[in-house]
mmCIF file of C-alpha atoms in Angstrom:
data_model
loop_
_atom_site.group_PDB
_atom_site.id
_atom_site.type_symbol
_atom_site.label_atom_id
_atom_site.label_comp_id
_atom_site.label_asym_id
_atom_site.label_seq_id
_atom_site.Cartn_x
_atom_site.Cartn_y
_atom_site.Cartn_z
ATOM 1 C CA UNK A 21 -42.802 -127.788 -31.606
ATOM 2 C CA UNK A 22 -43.425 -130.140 -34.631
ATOM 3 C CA UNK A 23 -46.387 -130.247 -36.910
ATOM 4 C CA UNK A 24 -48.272 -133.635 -37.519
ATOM 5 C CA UNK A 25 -51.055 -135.044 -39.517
ATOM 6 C CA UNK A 26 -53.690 -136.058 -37.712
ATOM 7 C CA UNK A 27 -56.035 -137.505 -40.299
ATOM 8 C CA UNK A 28 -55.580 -134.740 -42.967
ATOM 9 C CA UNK A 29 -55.714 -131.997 -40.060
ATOM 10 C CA UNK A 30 -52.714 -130.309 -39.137
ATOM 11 C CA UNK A 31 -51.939 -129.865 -35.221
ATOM 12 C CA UNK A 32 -48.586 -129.026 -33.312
ATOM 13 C CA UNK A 33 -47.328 -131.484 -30.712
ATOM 14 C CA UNK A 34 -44.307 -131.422 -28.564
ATOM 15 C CA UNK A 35 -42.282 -134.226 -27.431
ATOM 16 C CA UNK A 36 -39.321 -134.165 -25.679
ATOM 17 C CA UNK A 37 -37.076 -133.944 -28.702
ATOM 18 C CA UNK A 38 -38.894 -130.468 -29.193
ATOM 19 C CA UNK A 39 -38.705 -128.955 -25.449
ATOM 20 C CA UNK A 40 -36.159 -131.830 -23.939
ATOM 21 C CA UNK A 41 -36.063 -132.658 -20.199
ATOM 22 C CA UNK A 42 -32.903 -130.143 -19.776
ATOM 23 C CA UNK A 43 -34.705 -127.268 -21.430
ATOM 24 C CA UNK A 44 -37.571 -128.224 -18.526
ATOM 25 C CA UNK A 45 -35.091 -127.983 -15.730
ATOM 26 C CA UNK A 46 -33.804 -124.559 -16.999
ATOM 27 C CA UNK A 47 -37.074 -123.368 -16.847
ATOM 28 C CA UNK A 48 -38.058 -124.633 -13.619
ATOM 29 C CA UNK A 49 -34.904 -123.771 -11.945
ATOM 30 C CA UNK A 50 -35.738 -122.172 -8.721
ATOM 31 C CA UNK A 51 -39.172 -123.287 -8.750
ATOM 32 C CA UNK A 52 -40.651 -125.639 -6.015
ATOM 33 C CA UNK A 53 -43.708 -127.632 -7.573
ATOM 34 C CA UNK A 54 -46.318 -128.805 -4.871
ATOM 35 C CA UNK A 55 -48.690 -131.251 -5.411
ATOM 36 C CA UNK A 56 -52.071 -131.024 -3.578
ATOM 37 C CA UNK A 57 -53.544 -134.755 -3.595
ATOM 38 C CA UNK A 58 -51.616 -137.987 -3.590
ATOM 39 C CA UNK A 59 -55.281 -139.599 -4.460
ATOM 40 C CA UNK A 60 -55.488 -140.622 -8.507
ATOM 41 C CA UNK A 61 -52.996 -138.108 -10.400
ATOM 42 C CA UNK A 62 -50.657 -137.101 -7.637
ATOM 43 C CA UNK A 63 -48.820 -140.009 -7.118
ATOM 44 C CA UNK A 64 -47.473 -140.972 -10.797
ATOM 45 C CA UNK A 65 -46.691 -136.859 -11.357
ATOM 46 C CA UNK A 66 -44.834 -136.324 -7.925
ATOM 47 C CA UNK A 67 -42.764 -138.945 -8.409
ATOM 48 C CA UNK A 68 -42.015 -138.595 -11.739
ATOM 49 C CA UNK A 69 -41.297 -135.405 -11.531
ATOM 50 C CA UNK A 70 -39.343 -136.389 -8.600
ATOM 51 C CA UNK A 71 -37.458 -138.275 -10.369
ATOM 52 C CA UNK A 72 -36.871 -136.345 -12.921
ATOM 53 C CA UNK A 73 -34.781 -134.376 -10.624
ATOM 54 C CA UNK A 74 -37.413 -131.514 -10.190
ATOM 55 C CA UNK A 75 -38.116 -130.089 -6.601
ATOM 56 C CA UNK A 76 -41.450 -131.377 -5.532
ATOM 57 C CA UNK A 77 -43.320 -131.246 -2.293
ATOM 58 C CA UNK A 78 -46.328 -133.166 -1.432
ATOM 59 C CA UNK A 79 -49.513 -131.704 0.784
ATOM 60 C CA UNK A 80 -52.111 -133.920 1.988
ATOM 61 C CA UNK A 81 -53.930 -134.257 4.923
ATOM 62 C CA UNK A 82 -53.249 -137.111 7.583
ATOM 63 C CA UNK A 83 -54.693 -140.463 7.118
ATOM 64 C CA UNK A 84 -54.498 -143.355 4.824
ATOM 65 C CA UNK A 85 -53.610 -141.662 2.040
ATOM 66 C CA UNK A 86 -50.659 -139.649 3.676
ATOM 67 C CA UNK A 87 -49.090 -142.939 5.007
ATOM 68 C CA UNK A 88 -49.234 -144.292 0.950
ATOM 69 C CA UNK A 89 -47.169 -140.551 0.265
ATOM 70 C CA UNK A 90 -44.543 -142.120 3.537
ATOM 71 C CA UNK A 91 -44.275 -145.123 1.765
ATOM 72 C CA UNK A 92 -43.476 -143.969 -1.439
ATOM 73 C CA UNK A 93 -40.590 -141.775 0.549
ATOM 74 C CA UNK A 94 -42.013 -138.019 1.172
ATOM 75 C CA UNK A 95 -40.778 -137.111 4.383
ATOM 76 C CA UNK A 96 -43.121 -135.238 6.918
ATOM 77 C CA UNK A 97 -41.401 -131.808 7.597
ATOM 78 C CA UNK A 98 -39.054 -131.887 4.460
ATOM 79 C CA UNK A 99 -41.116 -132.670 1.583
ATOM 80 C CA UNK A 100 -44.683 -133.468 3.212
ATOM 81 C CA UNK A 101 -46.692 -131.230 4.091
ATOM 82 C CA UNK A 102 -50.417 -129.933 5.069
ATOM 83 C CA UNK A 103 -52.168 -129.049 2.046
ATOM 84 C CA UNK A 104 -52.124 -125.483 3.270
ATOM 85 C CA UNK A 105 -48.133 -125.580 4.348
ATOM 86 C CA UNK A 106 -47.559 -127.031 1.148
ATOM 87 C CA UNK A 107 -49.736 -124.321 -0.791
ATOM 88 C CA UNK A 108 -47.535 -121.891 1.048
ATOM 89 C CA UNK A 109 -44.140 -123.317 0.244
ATOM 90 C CA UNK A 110 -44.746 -123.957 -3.739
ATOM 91 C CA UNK A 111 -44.829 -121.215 -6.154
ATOM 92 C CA UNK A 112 -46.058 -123.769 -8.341
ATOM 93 C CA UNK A 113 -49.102 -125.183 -7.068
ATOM 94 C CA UNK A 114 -50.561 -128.559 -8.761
ATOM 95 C CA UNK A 115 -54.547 -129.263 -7.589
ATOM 96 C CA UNK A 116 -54.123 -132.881 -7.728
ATOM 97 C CA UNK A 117 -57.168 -133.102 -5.690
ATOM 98 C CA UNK A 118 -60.634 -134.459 -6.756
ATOM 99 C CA UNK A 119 -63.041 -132.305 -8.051
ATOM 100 C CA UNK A 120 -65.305 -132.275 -5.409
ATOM 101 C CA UNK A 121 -61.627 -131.603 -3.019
ATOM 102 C CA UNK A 122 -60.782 -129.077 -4.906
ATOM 103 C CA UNK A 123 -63.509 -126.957 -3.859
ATOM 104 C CA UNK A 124 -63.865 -127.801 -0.430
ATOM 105 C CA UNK A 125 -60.052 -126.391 0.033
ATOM 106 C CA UNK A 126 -60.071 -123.457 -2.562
ATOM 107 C CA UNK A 127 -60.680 -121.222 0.277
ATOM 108 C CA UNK A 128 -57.868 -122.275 2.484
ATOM 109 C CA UNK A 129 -55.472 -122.568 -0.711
ATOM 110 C CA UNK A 130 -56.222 -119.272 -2.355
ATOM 111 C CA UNK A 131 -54.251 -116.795 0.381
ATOM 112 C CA UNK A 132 -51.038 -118.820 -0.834
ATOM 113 C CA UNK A 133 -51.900 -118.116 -4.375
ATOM 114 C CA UNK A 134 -49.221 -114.674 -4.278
ATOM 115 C CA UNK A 135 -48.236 -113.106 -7.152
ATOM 116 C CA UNK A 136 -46.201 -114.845 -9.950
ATOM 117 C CA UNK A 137 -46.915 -118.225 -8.644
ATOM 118 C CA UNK A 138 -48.596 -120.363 -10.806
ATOM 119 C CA UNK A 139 -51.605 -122.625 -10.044
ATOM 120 C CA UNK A 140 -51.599 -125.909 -12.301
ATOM 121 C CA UNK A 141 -54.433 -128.490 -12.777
ATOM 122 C CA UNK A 142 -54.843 -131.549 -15.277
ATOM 123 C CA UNK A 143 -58.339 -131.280 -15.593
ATOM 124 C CA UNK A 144 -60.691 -127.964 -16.663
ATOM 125 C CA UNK A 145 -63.263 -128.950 -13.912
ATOM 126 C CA UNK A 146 -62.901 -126.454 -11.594
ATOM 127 C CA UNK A 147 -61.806 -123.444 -13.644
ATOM 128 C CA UNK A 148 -64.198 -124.079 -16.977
ATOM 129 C CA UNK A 149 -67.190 -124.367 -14.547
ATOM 130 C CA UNK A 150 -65.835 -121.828 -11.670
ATOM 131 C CA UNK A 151 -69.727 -120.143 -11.966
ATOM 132 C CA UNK A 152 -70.592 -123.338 -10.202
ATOM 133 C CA UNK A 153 -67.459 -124.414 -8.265
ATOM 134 C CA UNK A 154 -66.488 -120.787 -7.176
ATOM 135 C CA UNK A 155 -62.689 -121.305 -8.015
ATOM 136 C CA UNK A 156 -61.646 -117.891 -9.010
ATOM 137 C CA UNK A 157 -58.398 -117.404 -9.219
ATOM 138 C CA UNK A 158 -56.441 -114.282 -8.653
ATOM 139 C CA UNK A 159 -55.303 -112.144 -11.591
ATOM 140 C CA UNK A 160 -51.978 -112.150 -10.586
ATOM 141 C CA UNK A 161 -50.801 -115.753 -11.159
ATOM 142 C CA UNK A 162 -50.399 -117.899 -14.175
ATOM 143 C CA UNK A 163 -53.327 -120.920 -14.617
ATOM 144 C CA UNK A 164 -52.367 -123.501 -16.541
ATOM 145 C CA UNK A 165 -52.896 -127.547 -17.036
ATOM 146 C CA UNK A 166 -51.285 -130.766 -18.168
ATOM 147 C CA UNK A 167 -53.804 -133.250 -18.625
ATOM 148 C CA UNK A 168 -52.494 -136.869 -18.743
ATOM 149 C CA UNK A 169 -55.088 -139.270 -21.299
ATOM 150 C CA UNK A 170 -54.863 -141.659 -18.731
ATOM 151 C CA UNK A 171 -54.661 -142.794 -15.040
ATOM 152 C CA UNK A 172 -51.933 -141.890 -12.573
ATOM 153 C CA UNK A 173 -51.310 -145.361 -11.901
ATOM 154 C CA UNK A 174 -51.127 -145.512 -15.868
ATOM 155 C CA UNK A 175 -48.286 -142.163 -16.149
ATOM 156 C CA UNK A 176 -46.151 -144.328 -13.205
ATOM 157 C CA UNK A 177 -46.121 -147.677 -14.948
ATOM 158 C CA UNK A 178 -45.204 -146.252 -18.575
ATOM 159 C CA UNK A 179 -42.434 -143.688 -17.343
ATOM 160 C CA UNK A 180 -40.781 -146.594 -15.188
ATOM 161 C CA UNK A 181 -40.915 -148.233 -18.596
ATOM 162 C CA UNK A 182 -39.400 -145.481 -20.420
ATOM 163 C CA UNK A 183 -42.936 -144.478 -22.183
ATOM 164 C CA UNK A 184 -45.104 -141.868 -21.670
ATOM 165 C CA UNK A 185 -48.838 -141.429 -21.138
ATOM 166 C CA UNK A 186 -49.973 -138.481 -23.919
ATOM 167 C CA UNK A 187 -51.167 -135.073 -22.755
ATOM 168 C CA UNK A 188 -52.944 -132.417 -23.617
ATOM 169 C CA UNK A 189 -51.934 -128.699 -22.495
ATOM 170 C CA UNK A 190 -53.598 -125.239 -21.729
ATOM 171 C CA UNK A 191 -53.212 -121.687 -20.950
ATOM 172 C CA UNK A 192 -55.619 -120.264 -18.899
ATOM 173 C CA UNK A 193 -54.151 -116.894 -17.514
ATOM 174 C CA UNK A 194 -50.931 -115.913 -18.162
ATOM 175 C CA UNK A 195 -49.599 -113.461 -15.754
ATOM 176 C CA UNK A 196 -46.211 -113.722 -15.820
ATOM 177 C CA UNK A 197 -45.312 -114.210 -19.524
ATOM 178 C CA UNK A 198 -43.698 -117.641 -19.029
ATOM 179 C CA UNK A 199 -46.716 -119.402 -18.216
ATOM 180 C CA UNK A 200 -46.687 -122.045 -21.570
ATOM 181 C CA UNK A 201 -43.124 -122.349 -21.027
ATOM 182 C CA UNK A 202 -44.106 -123.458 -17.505
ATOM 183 C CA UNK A 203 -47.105 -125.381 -18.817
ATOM 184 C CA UNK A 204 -44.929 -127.245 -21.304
ATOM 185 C CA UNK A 205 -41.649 -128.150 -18.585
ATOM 186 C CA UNK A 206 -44.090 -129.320 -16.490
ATOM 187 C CA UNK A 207 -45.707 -132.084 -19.068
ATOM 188 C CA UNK A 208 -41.459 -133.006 -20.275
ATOM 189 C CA UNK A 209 -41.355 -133.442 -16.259
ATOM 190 C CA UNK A 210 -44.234 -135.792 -15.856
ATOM 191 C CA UNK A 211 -42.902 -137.666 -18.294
ATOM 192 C CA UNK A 212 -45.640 -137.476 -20.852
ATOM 193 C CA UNK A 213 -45.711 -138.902 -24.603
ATOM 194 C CA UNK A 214 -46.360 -135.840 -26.457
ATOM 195 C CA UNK A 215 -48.520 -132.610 -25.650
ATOM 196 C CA UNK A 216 -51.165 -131.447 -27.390
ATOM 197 C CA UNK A 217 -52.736 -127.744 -26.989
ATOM 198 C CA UNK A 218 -56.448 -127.152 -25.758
ATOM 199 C CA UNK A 219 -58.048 -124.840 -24.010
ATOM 200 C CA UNK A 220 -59.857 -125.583 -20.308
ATOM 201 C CA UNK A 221 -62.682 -125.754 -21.795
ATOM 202 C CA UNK A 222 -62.575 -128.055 -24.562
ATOM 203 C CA UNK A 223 -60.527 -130.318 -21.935
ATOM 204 C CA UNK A 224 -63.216 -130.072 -19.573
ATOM 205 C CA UNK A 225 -65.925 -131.169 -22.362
ATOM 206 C CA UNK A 226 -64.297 -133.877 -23.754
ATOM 207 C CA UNK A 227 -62.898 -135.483 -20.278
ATOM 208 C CA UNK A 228 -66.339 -135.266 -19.013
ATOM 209 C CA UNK A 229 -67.742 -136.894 -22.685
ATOM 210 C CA UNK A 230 -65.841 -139.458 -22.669
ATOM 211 C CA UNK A 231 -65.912 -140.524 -19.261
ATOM 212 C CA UNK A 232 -69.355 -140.954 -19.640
ATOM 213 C CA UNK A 233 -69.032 -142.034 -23.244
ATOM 214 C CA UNK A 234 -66.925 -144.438 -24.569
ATOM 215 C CA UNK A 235 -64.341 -144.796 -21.703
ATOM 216 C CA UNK A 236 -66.437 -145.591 -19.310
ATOM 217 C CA UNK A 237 -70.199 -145.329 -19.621
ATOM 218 C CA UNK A 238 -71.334 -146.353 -22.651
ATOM 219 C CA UNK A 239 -68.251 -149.280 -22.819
ATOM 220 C CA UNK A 240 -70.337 -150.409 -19.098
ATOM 221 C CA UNK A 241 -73.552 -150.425 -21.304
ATOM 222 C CA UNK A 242 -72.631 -151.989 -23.619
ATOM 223 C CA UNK A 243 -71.620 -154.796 -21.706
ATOM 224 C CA UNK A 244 -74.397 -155.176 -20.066
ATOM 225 C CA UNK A 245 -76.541 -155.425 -22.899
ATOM 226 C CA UNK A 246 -74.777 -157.909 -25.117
ATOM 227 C CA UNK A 247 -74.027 -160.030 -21.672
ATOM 228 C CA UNK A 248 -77.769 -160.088 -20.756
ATOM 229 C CA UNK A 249 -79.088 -160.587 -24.683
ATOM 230 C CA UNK A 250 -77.025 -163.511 -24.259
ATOM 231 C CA UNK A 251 -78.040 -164.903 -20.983
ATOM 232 C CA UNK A 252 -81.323 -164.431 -22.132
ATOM 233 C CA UNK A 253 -81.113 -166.996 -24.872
ATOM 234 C CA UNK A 254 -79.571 -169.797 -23.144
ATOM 235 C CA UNK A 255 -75.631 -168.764 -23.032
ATOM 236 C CA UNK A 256 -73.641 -169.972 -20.220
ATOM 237 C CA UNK A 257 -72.235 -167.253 -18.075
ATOM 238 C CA UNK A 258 -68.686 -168.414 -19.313
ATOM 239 C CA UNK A 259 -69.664 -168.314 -23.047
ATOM 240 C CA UNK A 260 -71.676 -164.921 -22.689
ATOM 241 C CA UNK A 261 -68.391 -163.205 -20.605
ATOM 242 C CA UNK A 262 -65.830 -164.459 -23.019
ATOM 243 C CA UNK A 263 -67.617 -163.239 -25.950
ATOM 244 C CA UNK A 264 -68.621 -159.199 -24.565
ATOM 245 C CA UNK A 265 -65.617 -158.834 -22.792
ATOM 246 C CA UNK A 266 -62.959 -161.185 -22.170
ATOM 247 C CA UNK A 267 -61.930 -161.527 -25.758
ATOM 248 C CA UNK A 268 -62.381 -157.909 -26.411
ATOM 249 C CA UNK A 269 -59.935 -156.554 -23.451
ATOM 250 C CA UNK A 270 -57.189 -159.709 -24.076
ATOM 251 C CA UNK A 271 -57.010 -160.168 -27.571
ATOM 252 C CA UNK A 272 -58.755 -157.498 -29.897
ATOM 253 C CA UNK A 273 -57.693 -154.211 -27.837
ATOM 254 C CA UNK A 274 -54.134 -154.789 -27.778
ATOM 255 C CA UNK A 275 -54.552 -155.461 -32.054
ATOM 256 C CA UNK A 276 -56.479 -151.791 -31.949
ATOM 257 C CA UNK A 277 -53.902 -150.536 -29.616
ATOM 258 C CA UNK A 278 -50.962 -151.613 -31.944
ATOM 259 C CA UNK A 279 -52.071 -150.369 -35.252
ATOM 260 C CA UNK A 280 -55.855 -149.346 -35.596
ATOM 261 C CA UNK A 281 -59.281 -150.781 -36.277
ATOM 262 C CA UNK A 282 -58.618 -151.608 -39.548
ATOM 263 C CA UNK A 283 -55.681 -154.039 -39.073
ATOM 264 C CA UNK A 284 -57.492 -155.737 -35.985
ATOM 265 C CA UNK A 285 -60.486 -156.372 -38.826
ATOM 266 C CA UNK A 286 -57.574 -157.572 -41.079
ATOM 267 C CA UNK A 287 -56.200 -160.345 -38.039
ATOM 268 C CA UNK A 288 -59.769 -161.632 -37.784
ATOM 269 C CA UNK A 289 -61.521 -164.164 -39.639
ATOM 270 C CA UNK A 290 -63.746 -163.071 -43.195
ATOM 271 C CA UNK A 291 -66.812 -163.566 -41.614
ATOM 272 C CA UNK A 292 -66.328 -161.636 -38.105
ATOM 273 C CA UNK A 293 -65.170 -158.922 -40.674
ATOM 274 C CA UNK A 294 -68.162 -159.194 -42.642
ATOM 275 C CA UNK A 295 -70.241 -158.840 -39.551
ATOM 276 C CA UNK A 296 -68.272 -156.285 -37.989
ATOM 277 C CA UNK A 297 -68.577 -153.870 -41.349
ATOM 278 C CA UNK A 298 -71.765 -154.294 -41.358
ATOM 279 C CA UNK A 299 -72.962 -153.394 -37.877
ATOM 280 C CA UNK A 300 -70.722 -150.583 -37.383
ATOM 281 C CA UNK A 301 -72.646 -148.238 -38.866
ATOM 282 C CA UNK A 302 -75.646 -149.456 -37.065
ATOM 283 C CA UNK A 303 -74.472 -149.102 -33.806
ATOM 284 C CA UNK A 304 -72.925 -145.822 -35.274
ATOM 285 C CA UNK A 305 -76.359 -144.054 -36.083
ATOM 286 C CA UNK A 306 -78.062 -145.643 -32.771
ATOM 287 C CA UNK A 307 -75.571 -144.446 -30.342
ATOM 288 C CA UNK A 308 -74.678 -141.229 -32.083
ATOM 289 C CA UNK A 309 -77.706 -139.154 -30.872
ATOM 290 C CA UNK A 310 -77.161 -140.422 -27.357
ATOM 291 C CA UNK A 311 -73.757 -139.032 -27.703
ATOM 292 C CA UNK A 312 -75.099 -135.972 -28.846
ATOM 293 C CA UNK A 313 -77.592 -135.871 -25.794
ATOM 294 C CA UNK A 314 -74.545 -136.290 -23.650
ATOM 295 C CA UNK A 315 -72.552 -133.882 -25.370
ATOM 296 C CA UNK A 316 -75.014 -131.116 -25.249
ATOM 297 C CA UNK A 317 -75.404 -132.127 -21.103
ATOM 298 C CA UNK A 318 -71.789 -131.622 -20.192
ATOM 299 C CA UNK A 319 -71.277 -128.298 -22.291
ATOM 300 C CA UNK A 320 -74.094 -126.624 -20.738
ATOM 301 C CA UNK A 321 -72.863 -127.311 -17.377
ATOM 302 C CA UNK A 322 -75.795 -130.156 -16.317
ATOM 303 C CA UNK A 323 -73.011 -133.148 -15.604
ATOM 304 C CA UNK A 324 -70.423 -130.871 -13.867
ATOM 305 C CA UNK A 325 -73.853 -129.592 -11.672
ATOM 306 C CA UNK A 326 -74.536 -133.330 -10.910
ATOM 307 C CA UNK A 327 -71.000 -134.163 -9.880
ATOM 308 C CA UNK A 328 -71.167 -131.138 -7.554
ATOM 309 C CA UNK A 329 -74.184 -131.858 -6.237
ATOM 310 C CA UNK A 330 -73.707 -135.833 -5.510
ATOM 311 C CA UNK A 331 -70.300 -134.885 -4.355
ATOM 312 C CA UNK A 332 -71.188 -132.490 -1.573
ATOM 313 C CA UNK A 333 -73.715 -134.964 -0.003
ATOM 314 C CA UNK A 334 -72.250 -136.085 3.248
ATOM 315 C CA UNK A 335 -73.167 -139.915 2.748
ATOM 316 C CA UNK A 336 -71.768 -139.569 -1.148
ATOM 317 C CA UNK A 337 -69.167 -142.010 -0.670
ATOM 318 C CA UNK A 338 -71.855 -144.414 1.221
ATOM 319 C CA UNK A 339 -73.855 -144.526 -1.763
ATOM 320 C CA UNK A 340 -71.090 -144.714 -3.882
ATOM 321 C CA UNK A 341 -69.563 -147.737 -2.659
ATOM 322 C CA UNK A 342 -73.196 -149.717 -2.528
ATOM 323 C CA UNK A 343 -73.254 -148.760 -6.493
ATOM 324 C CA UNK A 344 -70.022 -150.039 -7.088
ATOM 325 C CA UNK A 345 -70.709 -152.943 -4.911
ATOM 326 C CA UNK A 346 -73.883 -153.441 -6.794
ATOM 327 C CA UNK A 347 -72.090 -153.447 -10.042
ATOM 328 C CA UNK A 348 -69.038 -155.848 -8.608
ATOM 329 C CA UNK A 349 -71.454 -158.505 -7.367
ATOM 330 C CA UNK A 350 -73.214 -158.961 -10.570
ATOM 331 C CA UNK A 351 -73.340 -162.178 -12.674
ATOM 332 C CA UNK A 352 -71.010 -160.363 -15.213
ATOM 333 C CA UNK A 353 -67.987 -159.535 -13.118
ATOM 334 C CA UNK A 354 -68.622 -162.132 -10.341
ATOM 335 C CA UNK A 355 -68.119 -164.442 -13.874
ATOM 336 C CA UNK A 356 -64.912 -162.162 -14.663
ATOM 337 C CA UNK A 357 -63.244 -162.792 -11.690
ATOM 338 C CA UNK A 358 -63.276 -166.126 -12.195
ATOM 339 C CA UNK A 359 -61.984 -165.924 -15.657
ATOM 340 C CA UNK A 360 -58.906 -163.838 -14.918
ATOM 341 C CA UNK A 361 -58.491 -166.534 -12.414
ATOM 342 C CA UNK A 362 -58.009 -169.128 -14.942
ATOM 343 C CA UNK A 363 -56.020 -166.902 -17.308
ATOM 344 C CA UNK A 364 -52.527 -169.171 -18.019
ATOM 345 C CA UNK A 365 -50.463 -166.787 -16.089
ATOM 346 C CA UNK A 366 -52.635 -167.054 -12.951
ATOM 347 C CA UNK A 367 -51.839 -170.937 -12.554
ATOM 348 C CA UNK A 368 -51.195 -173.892 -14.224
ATOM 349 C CA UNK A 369 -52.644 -174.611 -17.854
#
């Protein structure tokens, strides 16, 4: 483990120079890892971990999703499964399922959950909120996570690239006495940047925060706003894309990405610095309580509720297609898509 400087505060990370991929294997040895879920995260882990030379088996039920795990060369019988077959056959067993999945097939799962076995996750959902989602797991096994800071899809691309997607890491129950060195030859397996230590809960929080927040949420919001304030005064639906998002997600994000805010202000001109400095801290002190409201709403268990709740409903996914239909068809995106059309390595400039 290594200690860095995060902005005066010291924190230990581990990278693969740290806990390498051989130390992994030697801890793994014997183990078979089965992923439940080949929806978001279980793709990108199973196969890198399958190709890290681990000994992964897949469970999902039949249907579109099982023929993607075919494709990407599980074999029915050998090293795809049922969920519950799979369950059975792992002593490591990694609930790569949804939320909502999770808890519809804790019930059939947990009979497989023997002693010694350990039952993995990469996010706190389930276990931080079990009051709600009734995942209890038995005393007898080791609970632990590696939760990638991006998508599956994400974790794939960068470890065919020879990068890795960072992680944070967590200890639950430890029943066995190996359990972090599981944790932690798990996250070398997935290929991950570096791991950082949390606990379920604070992983939980924060996912949950900034999903809503500035991942996802508020970045939607504020979108919307800026597009429509300029609509509203005459811009052209060109003009009003390319300035909210178009330069943002091309050009400024990959300066931020590359060395921080300050050195994107630096590669702009004076006065889009001036303004910038100058309505940070605006935007800072109007958005901060909102934050705060949201905050306070996923640590007392009011989002996670909501998710359960809107989950459950039988015509969930019904509803949630219309909203995200809703949200493609606007002006703003219909305008996006024909933006990234005319991007120069879409056709001819």
């Amino acid at each position: 483990m290594a200690e860095m400087n995060f902005g005066g505060v010291t924190e230990t990370v581990v990278t693969s120079k740290e806990f390498s991929l051989e130390k992994a294997h030697e801890v793994l040895k014997g183990e078979t890892i089965a992923v439940l879920g080949y929806g978001i995260q279980g793709p990108g882990q199973a196969c890198n971990l399958r190709d890290n030379g681990f000994n992964v088996i897949v469970g999902q039920r039949e249907g579109k999703t099982y023929d993607k795990a075919v494709n990407d060369g599980w074999v029915p019988g050998e090293t795809l499964f049922s969920v519950e077959e799979a369950a059975e056959r792992g002593t490591i067993v990694c609930m790569l399922l949804s939320d909502a999945g999770q808890i519809q097939v804790w019930d059939k799962v947990k009979p497989y959950l023997t002693k010694g076995k350990a039952l993995y996750y990469s996010h706190g959902f389930a276990i931080n909120w079990n009051d709600r989602t009734g995942v209890v797991p038995p005393a007898d096994v080791d609970v632990i996570m590696v939760a990638p800071k991006g998508s599956g899809t994400s974790l794939r691309t960068m470890f065919r690239e020879g990068r890795g997607v960072n992680c944070s890491y967590a200890v639950y129950q430890d029943a066995t006495g190996k359990a972090e060195e599981r944790t932690l030859a798990l996250g070398i397996g997935i290929g991950a940047g570096y791991l950082f230590k949390t606990t379920f809960e604070r992983e939980a929080t924060s996912d949950l925060t900034g999903e809503r927040g500035s991942l996802m949420g508020a970045i939607e919001g504020l979108f919307e706003a800026q597009y429509q304030v300029l609509r509203e005064h005459g811009h052209s639906p060109s003009e009003a894309f390319n300035e909210t998002v178009e330069e943002l997600t091309q050009s400024l994000m990959p300066l931020i990405s590359a060395k921080g805010m300050d050195w994107m202000y630096a590669n702009c001109s004076t006065t889009a610095q001036r303004g910038a400095l100058d309505w940070a801290p605006r935007f800072r002190d109007a958005v901060k309580p909102v934050m705060e409201w949201l905050y306070l709403s996923v640590k007392n268990g009011t989002e996670a509720q909501i998710s359960i709740d809107s989950n459950s409903k039988p015509d969930y996914r019904e509803h949630l297609n219309e909203e995200l239909r809703q949200m493609r068809e606007s002006e703003m995106w219909q305008t996006g898509m024909t933006v990234r059309k005319l991007r120069p390595e879409n056709g001819e400039q």
